[in-house]
Tab-separated table of C-alpha atoms in Angstrom:
chain	number	residue	atom	x	y	z
A	82	MET	CA	29.587	7.667	8.953
A	83	PHE	CA	27.297	6.479	6.186
A	84	HIS	CA	25.034	3.635	7.256
A	85	THR	CA	24.255	0.520	5.345
A	86	THR	CA	24.530	-3.177	6.107
A	87	LEU	CA	26.867	-5.997	5.189
A	88	ARG	CA	23.782	-7.881	4.008
A	89	GLY	CA	22.925	-4.889	1.830
A	90	PHE	CA	26.357	-4.747	0.275
A	91	LEU	CA	26.254	-8.500	-0.459
A	92	ILE	CA	22.832	-8.172	-2.003
A	93	ALA	CA	23.912	-5.214	-4.082
A	94	ALA	CA	27.012	-7.091	-5.256
A	95	SER	CA	25.001	-10.155	-6.295
A	96	MET	CA	22.632	-7.899	-8.161
A	97	LEU	CA	25.515	-6.645	-10.300
A	98	THR	CA	26.650	-10.148	-11.359
A	99	ALA	CA	23.546	-12.359	-11.385
A	100	PRO	CA	22.860	-13.778	-14.891
A	101	ALA	CA	19.429	-13.945	-16.442
A	102	LEU	CA	17.465	-17.189	-16.079
A	103	SER	CA	15.434	-19.017	-18.647
A	104	ALA	CA	13.717	-16.908	-21.342
A	105	GLN	CA	9.961	-16.886	-21.420
A	106	GLN	CA	6.882	-14.787	-20.689
A	107	ILE	CA	5.012	-14.681	-17.403
A	108	THR	CA	1.318	-13.782	-17.411
A	109	VAL	CA	-0.128	-12.282	-14.222
A	110	ASN	CA	-3.882	-11.909	-13.697
A	111	LEU	CA	-4.786	-8.831	-11.655
A	112	VAL	CA	-8.265	-7.873	-10.580
A	113	ASN	CA	-8.269	-4.360	-12.206
A	114	GLU	CA	-6.009	-2.726	-14.649
A	115	PRO	CA	-3.605	-0.228	-13.034
A	116	SER	CA	-5.201	3.083	-12.309
A	117	THR	CA	-1.797	4.613	-13.098
A	118	LEU	CA	1.771	3.642	-14.059
A	119	ASP	CA	3.177	6.824	-12.586
A	120	PRO	CA	4.691	5.721	-9.236
A	121	HIS	CA	4.018	9.095	-7.652
A	122	GLN	CA	0.323	8.813	-8.231
A	123	GLN	CA	-1.917	6.016	-6.815
A	124	TRP	CA	-0.414	3.308	-4.638
A	125	ASN	CA	-3.143	0.713	-4.965
A	126	PRO	CA	-2.062	-2.950	-5.408
A	127	ASP	CA	-2.975	-3.304	-9.130
A	128	SER	CA	-0.852	-0.288	-9.990
A	129	TYR	CA	1.992	-1.136	-7.604
A	130	TYR	CA	2.330	-4.711	-8.839
A	131	VAL	CA	3.174	-3.359	-12.281
A	132	TYR	CA	5.117	-0.117	-11.873
A	133	ARG	CA	7.297	-1.439	-9.075
A	134	ASN	CA	9.097	-3.460	-11.710
A	135	ILE	CA	9.528	-0.447	-13.997
A	136	PHE	CA	11.161	1.769	-11.392
A	137	ASP	CA	13.856	1.568	-8.785
A	138	ASN	CA	13.247	3.089	-5.359
A	139	VAL	CA	15.597	5.114	-3.199
A	140	VAL	CA	16.061	2.102	-0.899
A	141	THR	CA	14.265	-1.289	-0.745
A	142	ARG	CA	13.519	-4.186	1.585
A	143	ASP	CA	15.015	-7.600	1.029
A	144	ASP	CA	12.846	-10.675	1.365
A	145	ALA	CA	13.600	-10.795	5.098
A	146	GLY	CA	12.166	-7.251	5.506
A	147	GLU	CA	15.464	-5.454	6.094
A	148	ILE	CA	16.068	-2.051	4.478
A	149	VAL	CA	18.905	-2.396	1.987
A	150	PRO	CA	20.451	-0.245	-0.694
A	151	GLN	CA	18.889	0.319	-4.085
A	152	ILE	CA	19.507	3.686	-5.793
A	153	ALA	CA	20.943	5.007	-2.539
A	154	THR	CA	23.907	2.836	-1.584
A	155	ALA	CA	24.403	4.438	1.847
A	156	TRP	CA	22.878	7.071	4.072
A	157	GLU	CA	23.841	9.272	7.008
A	158	GLN	CA	21.619	11.154	9.444
A	159	VAL	CA	23.882	14.277	9.745
A	160	SER	CA	21.447	16.159	11.997
A	161	ASP	CA	18.010	15.768	13.476
A	162	THR	CA	16.470	17.147	10.276
A	163	GLU	CA	19.041	16.211	7.546
A	164	MET	CA	19.864	12.944	5.841
A	165	VAL	CA	22.573	12.588	3.173
A	166	LEU	CA	22.205	9.846	0.579
A	167	LYS	CA	24.990	8.415	-1.537
A	168	ILE	CA	23.634	7.665	-5.032
A	169	ARG	CA	24.580	4.545	-6.999
A	170	GLU	CA	26.797	5.223	-9.974
A	171	GLY	CA	26.357	3.694	-13.440
A	172	VAL	CA	22.589	3.401	-13.388
A	173	THR	CA	20.735	4.251	-16.571
A	174	PHE	CA	17.077	4.819	-17.354
A	175	HIS	CA	15.372	2.731	-20.021
A	176	ASP	CA	15.972	5.412	-22.656
A	177	GLY	CA	19.714	5.105	-22.069
A	178	SER	CA	20.153	8.371	-20.126
A	179	PRO	CA	22.062	8.275	-16.824
A	180	LEU	CA	20.293	8.367	-13.498
A	181	THR	CA	21.714	11.287	-11.516
A	182	ALA	CA	21.496	12.782	-8.090
A	183	GLU	CA	19.282	15.481	-9.578
A	184	ASP	CA	16.786	12.824	-10.693
A	185	VAL	CA	16.548	11.568	-7.149
A	186	ALA	CA	16.152	15.064	-5.698
A	187	TYR	CA	13.565	15.898	-8.376
A	188	SER	CA	11.547	12.731	-7.587
A	189	VAL	CA	11.361	13.701	-3.914
A	190	ARG	CA	10.360	17.221	-4.693
A	191	ARG	CA	7.737	16.063	-7.147
A	192	ILE	CA	5.933	13.733	-4.832
A	193	THR	CA	6.039	16.260	-1.948
A	194	ASN	CA	4.738	19.142	-4.079
A	195	PRO	CA	1.161	19.818	-2.852
A	196	GLU	CA	0.240	21.191	-6.264
A	197	PHE	CA	1.137	17.832	-7.848
A	198	GLY	CA	-1.545	16.321	-5.624
A	199	SER	CA	-0.037	12.902	-4.973
A	200	PRO	CA	-2.281	10.581	-2.899
A	201	GLN	CA	0.939	9.542	-1.204
A	202	LEU	CA	1.662	13.091	0.034
A	203	GLY	CA	0.845	12.215	3.631
A	204	GLN	CA	3.623	9.655	3.595
A	205	PHE	CA	6.265	12.134	2.582
A	206	ASN	CA	5.033	15.619	3.648
A	207	GLN	CA	7.589	15.860	6.457
A	208	ILE	CA	10.252	16.251	3.742
A	209	THR	CA	10.741	19.983	3.137
A	210	GLY	CA	13.811	19.948	0.934
A	211	ALA	CA	15.719	17.675	-1.531
A	212	GLU	CA	18.851	18.922	-3.190
A	213	ALA	CA	21.679	17.379	-5.193
A	214	THR	CA	24.665	18.358	-3.068
A	215	GLY	CA	27.212	16.436	-5.079
A	216	GLU	CA	27.588	14.461	-8.271
A	217	PHE	CA	26.349	11.324	-6.434
A	218	GLU	CA	24.921	12.861	-3.289
A	219	VAL	CA	21.480	14.043	-2.277
A	220	THR	CA	20.597	15.857	0.993
A	221	LEU	CA	17.052	15.549	2.289
A	222	THR	CA	15.665	18.041	4.869
A	223	THR	CA	12.651	17.353	7.065
A	224	ASP	CA	10.395	19.835	8.880
A	225	SER	CA	11.298	18.273	12.207
A	226	PRO	CA	12.995	15.120	13.356
A	227	TYR	CA	11.394	12.275	11.340
A	228	PRO	CA	12.342	8.793	12.430
A	229	VAL	CA	10.249	7.174	9.689
A	230	LEU	CA	12.142	8.796	6.804
A	231	LEU	CA	14.233	5.885	5.703
A	232	ALA	CA	11.301	3.472	5.934
A	233	GLN	CA	9.210	5.774	3.775
A	234	LEU	CA	11.956	6.058	1.150
A	235	VAL	CA	11.434	2.328	0.551
A	236	LYS	CA	8.348	3.402	-1.449
A	237	LEU	CA	9.741	6.478	-3.257
A	238	SER	CA	10.516	5.643	-6.860
A	239	VAL	CA	13.071	7.567	-8.919
A	240	VAL	CA	11.784	9.089	-12.181
A	241	PRO	CA	13.833	10.799	-14.928
A	242	LYS	CA	13.518	14.563	-14.412
A	243	ASN	CA	14.103	15.587	-18.045
A	244	VAL	CA	11.625	13.095	-19.422
A	245	VAL	CA	8.811	13.967	-16.996
A	246	GLU	CA	9.309	17.728	-17.593
A	247	GLU	CA	9.411	17.265	-21.385
A	248	LEU	CA	6.386	14.891	-21.647
A	249	GLY	CA	4.237	16.232	-18.852
A	250	ASP	CA	2.524	14.095	-16.204
A	251	GLU	CA	-0.221	12.659	-18.397
A	252	SER	CA	2.058	11.508	-21.205
A	253	PHE	CA	4.601	10.150	-18.781
A	254	ASN	CA	1.873	8.040	-17.158
A	255	ALA	CA	0.883	6.700	-20.551
A	256	ALA	CA	4.460	5.549	-21.366
A	257	PRO	CA	6.635	5.625	-18.267
A	258	ILE	CA	10.409	5.341	-18.273
A	259	GLY	CA	12.205	4.084	-15.218
A	260	SER	CA	15.473	2.382	-14.351
A	261	GLY	CA	14.026	-0.922	-13.057
A	262	PRO	CA	14.549	-4.517	-14.151
A	263	TYR	CA	11.619	-4.329	-16.591
A	264	ALA	CA	10.767	-1.615	-19.097
A	265	PHE	CA	7.274	-0.506	-20.235
A	266	ARG	CA	6.303	-1.749	-23.644
A	267	GLU	CA	2.496	-1.474	-24.148
A	268	TRP	CA	-0.692	-0.613	-22.309
A	269	ASN	CA	-3.893	-1.912	-23.878
A	270	ARG	CA	-6.362	0.085	-21.811
A	271	GLY	CA	-8.858	-2.125	-20.026
A	272	VAL	CA	-6.998	-5.237	-21.106
A	273	ASP	CA	-3.317	-5.555	-20.098
A	274	VAL	CA	0.108	-4.007	-19.626
A	275	THR	CA	3.196	-5.547	-21.153
A	276	LEU	CA	6.730	-5.144	-19.784
A	277	ALA	CA	10.019	-6.362	-21.315
A	278	ARG	CA	13.130	-7.359	-19.474
A	279	ASN	CA	15.780	-4.569	-19.154
A	280	ASP	CA	18.891	-6.432	-20.233
A	281	ASP	CA	21.015	-3.403	-19.233
A	282	TYR	CA	19.766	-3.439	-15.676
A	283	TRP	CA	22.402	-2.657	-13.128
A	284	GLY	CA	21.145	-5.253	-10.655
A	285	GLU	CA	19.697	-8.725	-10.691
A	286	ALA	CA	18.193	-9.610	-14.094
A	287	GLY	CA	14.624	-10.834	-14.338
A	288	PRO	CA	14.100	-14.465	-15.400
A	289	PHE	CA	11.417	-13.627	-17.980
A	290	ASP	CA	11.749	-12.019	-21.344
A	291	ALA	CA	8.411	-10.305	-20.915
A	292	ALA	CA	5.637	-9.955	-18.351
A	293	VAL	CA	1.929	-9.377	-19.130
A	294	PHE	CA	-0.333	-8.035	-16.407
A	295	ALA	CA	-3.916	-8.674	-17.467
A	296	ALA	CA	-7.065	-7.225	-15.821
A	297	VAL	CA	-9.420	-10.117	-14.933
A	298	PRO	CA	-12.082	-8.844	-12.476
A	299	ASP	CA	-13.847	-12.189	-12.090
A	300	ALA	CA	-12.149	-14.501	-9.622
A	301	SER	CA	-13.486	-17.701	-11.236
A	302	THR	CA	-12.036	-16.539	-14.538
A	303	ARG	CA	-8.669	-15.945	-12.982
A	304	VAL	CA	-8.752	-19.438	-11.502
A	305	ALA	CA	-9.807	-20.940	-14.888
A	306	ASN	CA	-6.944	-19.142	-16.594
A	307	LEU	CA	-4.492	-20.521	-14.061
A	308	ARG	CA	-5.756	-24.068	-14.495
A	309	ALA	CA	-5.635	-23.741	-18.290
A	310	GLY	CA	-2.104	-22.407	-18.179
A	311	THR	CA	-2.981	-19.060	-19.775
A	312	ALA	CA	-2.075	-17.360	-16.469
A	313	ASP	CA	1.018	-18.155	-14.432
A	314	LEU	CA	0.122	-16.132	-11.336
A	315	ILE	CA	-3.193	-14.870	-10.063
A	316	VAL	CA	-3.700	-12.407	-7.238
A	317	SER	CA	-6.485	-11.650	-4.748
A	318	ILE	CA	-7.901	-15.118	-4.212
A	319	ASP	CA	-9.838	-15.915	-1.056
A	320	SER	CA	-9.578	-18.911	1.253
A	321	ASP	CA	-12.396	-20.765	-0.499
A	322	ILE	CA	-10.596	-20.572	-3.825
A	323	ALA	CA	-7.295	-21.489	-2.180
A	324	ARG	CA	-8.834	-24.642	-0.794
A	325	GLN	CA	-10.205	-25.508	-4.254
A	326	LEU	CA	-6.713	-25.136	-5.813
A	327	GLU	CA	-4.838	-27.132	-3.234
A	328	GLY	CA	-3.827	-30.490	-4.652
A	329	GLN	CA	-4.802	-29.545	-8.214
A	330	PRO	CA	-2.220	-30.672	-10.802
A	331	GLY	CA	0.097	-28.022	-12.128
A	332	VAL	CA	-0.843	-25.273	-9.642
A	333	GLN	CA	0.141	-24.239	-6.112
A	334	VAL	CA	-1.193	-21.840	-3.481
A	335	LEU	CA	1.249	-19.261	-2.099
A	336	THR	CA	0.499	-17.282	1.066
A	337	ALA	CA	2.086	-14.758	3.446
A	338	PRO	CA	0.818	-12.735	6.394
A	339	THR	CA	0.892	-9.103	5.396
A	340	GLU	CA	1.318	-5.786	7.196
A	341	ARG	CA	-2.046	-4.787	5.728
A	342	VAL	CA	-5.000	-4.164	8.060
A	343	ALA	CA	-8.531	-4.562	6.767
A	344	PHE	CA	-10.908	-1.957	8.192
A	345	MET	CA	-14.373	-0.440	8.046
A	346	GLY	CA	-14.046	3.255	7.357
A	347	MET	CA	-16.643	5.669	8.640
A	348	ASN	CA	-17.143	9.282	7.499
A	349	THR	CA	-17.191	10.951	10.917
A	350	THR	CA	-18.052	14.302	9.368
A	351	ARG	CA	-21.485	13.256	8.029
A	352	PRO	CA	-24.579	12.902	10.219
A	353	PRO	CA	-25.443	10.545	11.739
A	354	LEU	CA	-21.856	9.239	11.854
A	355	ASP	CA	-20.760	12.559	13.389
A	356	ASP	CA	-22.247	11.195	16.626
A	357	PRO	CA	-19.724	9.023	18.517
A	358	GLN	CA	-22.510	6.922	19.903
A	359	VAL	CA	-23.737	6.029	16.439
A	360	ARG	CA	-20.222	5.114	15.343
A	361	LYS	CA	-19.833	2.900	18.468
A	362	ALA	CA	-23.114	1.193	17.528
A	363	ALA	CA	-21.666	0.461	14.108
A	364	THR	CA	-18.515	-1.036	15.610
A	365	MET	CA	-20.521	-3.128	18.084
A	366	ALA	CA	-22.608	-4.523	15.251
A	367	ILE	CA	-19.603	-6.164	13.604
A	368	ASP	CA	-18.718	-9.707	14.650
A	369	ARG	CA	-15.052	-9.643	13.642
A	370	GLU	CA	-14.198	-13.026	15.136
A	371	GLY	CA	-17.071	-14.545	13.143
A	372	ILE	CA	-15.655	-12.946	9.980
A	373	VAL	CA	-12.118	-14.188	10.650
A	374	LEU	CA	-13.029	-17.748	11.717
A	375	GLY	CA	-16.285	-18.307	9.867
A	376	ILE	CA	-15.631	-16.661	6.529
A	377	LEU	CA	-11.903	-16.060	5.951
A	378	ALA	CA	-10.278	-19.036	7.697
A	379	GLY	CA	-7.006	-18.340	5.908
A	380	GLY	CA	-4.816	-17.502	8.910
A	381	GLU	CA	-6.109	-13.926	9.443
A	382	THR	CA	-6.286	-12.539	13.038
A	383	VAL	CA	-8.671	-10.037	14.535
A	384	ALA	CA	-7.088	-6.549	14.759
A	385	GLY	CA	-7.591	-4.262	17.714
A	386	GLN	CA	-5.734	-1.339	16.110
A	387	MET	CA	-4.706	-0.009	12.714
A	388	ALA	CA	-1.377	-1.804	12.952
A	389	THR	CA	0.127	-5.296	13.022
A	390	PRO	CA	2.890	-6.625	15.325
A	391	SER	CA	5.365	-6.014	12.458
A	392	HIS	CA	4.815	-2.212	12.738
A	393	PHE	CA	6.847	0.013	15.037
A	394	GLY	CA	4.322	1.667	17.356
A	395	TYR	CA	2.086	-1.384	17.669
A	396	VAL	CA	0.635	-1.264	21.157
A	397	ASP	CA	0.397	-4.552	23.020
A	398	GLY	CA	-2.806	-5.332	24.916
A	399	VAL	CA	-5.253	-3.252	22.893
A	400	GLU	CA	-8.441	-5.243	22.932
A	401	PRO	CA	-10.757	-5.129	19.933
A	402	ALA	CA	-14.022	-3.227	20.393
A	403	PRO	CA	-16.579	-5.688	21.786
A	404	TYR	CA	-19.292	-7.245	19.707
A	405	ASN	CA	-22.646	-6.350	21.209
A	406	LEU	CA	-25.518	-6.546	18.746
A	407	GLU	CA	-28.281	-5.843	21.246
A	408	GLU	CA	-26.592	-2.649	22.468
A	409	ALA	CA	-25.978	-1.591	18.848
A	410	LYS	CA	-29.698	-2.069	18.080
A	411	ARG	CA	-30.652	-0.006	21.120
A	412	ILE	CA	-28.434	2.962	20.134
A	413	VAL	CA	-29.579	2.931	16.499
A	414	ALA	CA	-33.238	2.927	17.597
A	415	GLU	CA	-32.695	5.594	20.248
A	416	THR	CA	-30.763	7.973	17.931
A	417	GLY	CA	-32.827	7.398	14.816
A	418	ALA	CA	-29.602	6.583	12.907
A	419	GLY	CA	-31.442	3.966	10.816
A	420	GLU	CA	-33.590	6.593	9.138
A	421	THR	CA	-30.673	7.829	6.998
A	422	PRO	CA	-29.826	5.714	3.918
A	423	MET	CA	-26.081	5.155	3.880
A	424	GLU	CA	-23.749	4.056	1.093
A	425	PHE	CA	-21.121	1.334	1.767
A	426	ALA	CA	-18.321	1.710	-0.803
A	427	THR	CA	-16.289	-1.198	-2.116
A	428	SER	CA	-14.422	-2.416	-5.197
A	429	PRO	CA	-13.955	-5.835	-6.864
A	430	VAL	CA	-10.411	-6.109	-5.569
A	431	PHE	CA	-11.755	-6.688	-2.097
A	432	ASP	CA	-13.284	-9.836	-0.700
A	433	GLN	CA	-16.924	-9.285	-1.278
A	434	ARG	CA	-17.869	-12.043	1.178
A	435	ILE	CA	-16.610	-9.754	3.898
A	436	VAL	CA	-18.298	-6.666	2.476
A	437	GLN	CA	-21.607	-8.453	2.253
A	438	ALA	CA	-21.259	-9.854	5.796
A	439	ILE	CA	-20.588	-6.380	7.197
A	440	GLN	CA	-23.560	-4.898	5.374
A	441	GLN	CA	-25.840	-7.628	6.770
A	442	MET	CA	-24.506	-6.983	10.266
A	443	LEU	CA	-25.111	-3.276	10.047
A	444	THR	CA	-28.547	-3.918	8.659
A	445	GLU	CA	-29.362	-6.284	11.475
A	446	ALA	CA	-28.420	-3.525	13.893
A	447	GLY	CA	-30.952	-1.207	12.272
A	448	PHE	CA	-28.781	0.776	9.898
A	449	ASP	CA	-30.026	1.400	6.289
A	450	VAL	CA	-26.915	0.448	4.302
A	451	GLU	CA	-26.547	-0.340	0.614
A	452	ILE	CA	-23.369	-1.598	-1.054
A	453	SER	CA	-21.911	0.596	-3.833
A	454	MET	CA	-19.512	-1.260	-6.119
A	455	THR	CA	-17.158	0.665	-8.408
A	456	ASP	CA	-13.876	-0.024	-10.109
A	457	MET	CA	-10.785	0.676	-8.015
A	458	SER	CA	-9.887	3.944	-9.689
A	459	THR	CA	-13.394	5.397	-8.991
A	460	TYR	CA	-13.352	3.979	-5.457
A	461	LEU	CA	-10.089	5.755	-4.696
A	462	GLN	CA	-11.212	9.011	-6.239
A	463	ARG	CA	-14.362	9.033	-4.109
A	464	ALA	CA	-12.379	8.213	-0.999
A	465	ARG	CA	-10.418	11.439	-1.539
A	466	ALA	CA	-13.268	13.579	-2.877
A	467	PRO	CA	-12.676	17.311	-2.178
A	468	GLU	CA	-15.847	17.624	-0.105
A	469	GLN	CA	-16.505	15.208	2.762
A	470	THR	CA	-20.181	15.134	1.758
A	471	GLU	CA	-19.113	13.526	-1.523
A	472	ARG	CA	-17.411	10.668	0.289
A	473	PRO	CA	-19.370	7.536	1.240
A	474	PHE	CA	-20.679	6.952	4.790
A	475	PHE	CA	-19.006	3.563	5.113
A	476	SER	CA	-16.213	1.909	3.147
A	477	PHE	CA	-14.258	-1.295	3.238
A	478	GLY	CA	-10.549	-0.990	2.833
A	479	ARG	CA	-7.156	-2.615	3.453
A	480	TRP	CA	-4.253	-0.323	4.221
A	481	SER	CA	-0.518	-0.995	4.016
A	482	CYS	CA	2.299	1.548	3.957
A	483	ALA	CA	5.094	-1.002	3.258
A	484	CYS	CA	7.101	1.028	5.854
A	485	GLN	CA	6.365	-1.170	8.906
A	486	ASP	CA	5.766	1.892	10.991
A	487	VAL	CA	2.340	3.002	12.301
A	488	ASP	CA	2.943	6.515	11.059
A	489	GLY	CA	2.492	5.242	7.547
A	490	VAL	CA	-0.934	3.808	8.366
A	491	GLN	CA	-2.473	5.999	11.047
A	492	PHE	CA	-1.304	9.472	9.898
A	493	PRO	CA	-2.929	9.259	6.448
A	494	LEU	CA	-6.087	7.671	7.709
A	495	LEU	CA	-6.651	9.738	10.826
A	496	HIS	CA	-4.871	13.119	10.599
A	497	SER	CA	-7.201	15.960	9.528
A	498	SER	CA	-4.632	17.277	6.997
A	499	SER	CA	-4.672	13.967	4.988
A	500	SER	CA	-6.811	13.665	1.883
A	501	TRP	CA	-7.655	10.100	3.023
A	502	SER	CA	-8.836	11.037	6.504
A	503	ARG	CA	-12.462	11.420	7.506
A	504	VAL	CA	-11.573	12.560	11.025
A	505	ASN	CA	-11.139	16.062	12.431
A	506	ASP	CA	-9.822	15.908	16.031
A	507	PRO	CA	-7.104	18.455	17.014
A	508	ALA	CA	-6.069	16.361	20.050
A	509	LEU	CA	-5.624	13.293	17.867
A	510	ASP	CA	-3.672	15.368	15.276
A	511	GLU	CA	-1.288	16.495	18.034
A	512	LEU	CA	-0.615	12.904	19.116
A	513	LEU	CA	-0.042	11.771	15.533
A	514	GLU	CA	2.346	14.635	14.979
A	515	GLN	CA	4.215	13.809	18.177
A	516	GLY	CA	4.486	10.218	17.101
A	517	ARG	CA	6.076	11.032	13.748
A	518	SER	CA	8.410	13.794	14.924
A	519	SER	CA	10.290	12.413	17.912
A	520	LEU	CA	13.593	10.559	17.537
A	521	ASP	CA	13.041	8.955	20.945
A	522	ASP	CA	11.334	5.557	20.592
A	523	SER	CA	9.715	5.620	24.021
A	524	THR	CA	8.138	9.043	23.319
A	525	ARG	CA	6.710	7.741	20.022
A	526	LYS	CA	5.343	4.552	21.609
A	527	ALA	CA	3.666	6.582	24.398
A	528	ALA	CA	2.019	8.819	21.803
A	529	TYR	CA	0.731	5.939	19.779
A	530	ALA	CA	-0.648	4.248	22.888
A	531	GLN	CA	-2.788	7.393	23.359
A	532	VAL	CA	-3.733	7.340	19.708
A	533	GLN	CA	-5.091	3.814	20.009
A	534	ARG	CA	-7.180	4.759	23.042
A	535	ALA	CA	-8.587	7.876	21.309
A	536	VAL	CA	-9.427	5.937	18.173
A	537	ARG	CA	-11.228	3.283	20.191
A	538	ASP	CA	-13.000	5.651	22.554
A	539	ASN	CA	-14.304	7.763	19.668
A	540	ALA	CA	-14.880	4.877	17.185
A	541	TYR	CA	-13.107	6.858	14.413
A	542	ILE	CA	-12.365	3.671	12.387
A	543	LEU	CA	-12.936	-0.047	12.924
A	544	PRO	CA	-9.878	-2.244	12.436
A	545	LEU	CA	-11.123	-5.679	11.349
A	546	TYR	CA	-8.246	-8.138	10.830
A	547	GLN	CA	-4.624	-8.532	9.742
A	548	ALA	CA	-4.852	-9.664	6.180
A	549	VAL	CA	-3.166	-12.696	4.600
A	550	ALA	CA	-2.107	-12.532	0.968
A	551	LEU	CA	-3.177	-15.574	-1.041
A	552	TYR	CA	-1.950	-16.250	-4.590
A	553	GLY	CA	-2.566	-18.994	-7.084
A	554	ALA	CA	0.483	-19.917	-9.230
A	555	SER	CA	1.894	-22.373	-11.685
A	556	ASP	CA	3.884	-25.040	-9.880
A	557	LYS	CA	6.809	-24.035	-12.090
A	558	LEU	CA	6.974	-20.596	-10.448
A	559	ASP	CA	9.617	-20.322	-7.726
A	560	TRP	CA	8.588	-17.358	-5.574
A	561	THR	CA	8.103	-16.649	-1.887
A	562	PRO	CA	5.577	-13.869	-1.162
A	563	THR	CA	6.459	-11.204	1.342
A	564	ALA	CA	4.604	-9.109	3.849
A	565	ASN	CA	4.803	-5.981	1.647
A	566	GLU	CA	2.945	-7.747	-1.220
A	567	SER	CA	5.422	-6.750	-3.890
A	568	LEU	CA	5.568	-8.779	-7.088
A	569	PHE	CA	9.253	-8.320	-7.784
A	570	LEU	CA	9.711	-10.146	-11.054
A	571	ASN	CA	13.492	-10.269	-10.713
A	572	ARG	CA	13.141	-12.124	-7.419
A	573	MET	CA	11.218	-14.932	-9.036
A	574	GLY	CA	12.420	-18.094	-10.695
A	575	TRP	CA	11.031	-20.644	-13.163
A	576	SER	CA	11.691	-24.350	-13.472
A	577	GLU	CA	10.519	-26.480	-16.367
């Protein structure tokens, strides 16, 4: 029997009949311009904010976090390694061509093709086959039982096979065609991206005639734009800015706890960080409670693992690594780790108050650490550099898989096969593989409990805190942020 939900059917039905709201333009200030508009390439926030409105995904989450139909209207797990999807009829791409089962199958094959080199490959590499097995049916095959498959399909966008093959990847990225509620119109490189409402959209229409996503790296400029009314929504504000905006006329602060975990990454393959004792010294040097309470103060909580309570596989009772500056100093002095200059990579999209605090803490422990600031695209390229020696010693990051399953966080960051990982531990790899390939929940949870212990004992990565998303917005914008940090334009409203 194909599985969906009554809630999902009701949402799908409302999408087919909901009228458009008042006509106008919304201007969103991002930190950086998108590094790509191809949804099978980078999945960083500034890209995702934009292209998620251009494309439909196989399935989606509603505002309550439940998986509901989108392009797939129903699904059935017909065996341990096969899932059959029923594809929505009557959907068209922005060029007027019909969306078919073959487009869905092609999209899956494209993102899982190692030669394509998607940074998202680690999220989908359990899929070994995708075939159109009927006019409106697609069968997916996995290498082994994969309990996270449906949750991962929340992120898999459907692209038009014929268009991508005709244009090629580079040209498609420059002028993408999707089936979503907004269509691509213009990309002024380094300035902004403009989308126009898709009036032929099969689902819920967007309330805005057009949407402009502008790159505004400086936070104070984003705030000034919001106050002046030249921006309607600004992203990536910190708690200090949020407090400044509260009570200001014409604006509001919107917030939501996220499934994103902030972390300090360490390149465990490069001396001196190949020494577990040195890595432990680095973790003991970081006063995470001081960061959360003394700097952030926006509702964040200290994280003891690369997961939040909203993730399946979250392990209760995992205590954060202790803060012990004196012991950190002793280890650094004893090992000579402070004699090696080490780069700490970051990007403007991140909260630089935190980056600077971490650098100061590491320096106080005796490490020789310098911050390296680059744009987000360069930061991501360096994080996945072909040679580990090309990757920075330390980095600040925030990771979310939007799948609410620890596999989507821990496999890409910790498994040696992942292009994001800076860890090479066969025993850890085995546990991560066990966690993603068993259909038995208790087996998965037991595996992830061992993963958390191994990560902590070996100091492979330092979870810092569960992030909170803070936005500044016009008080005319009617929108409730969600844990997955998606800016769904057609789920917003506007009141004059």
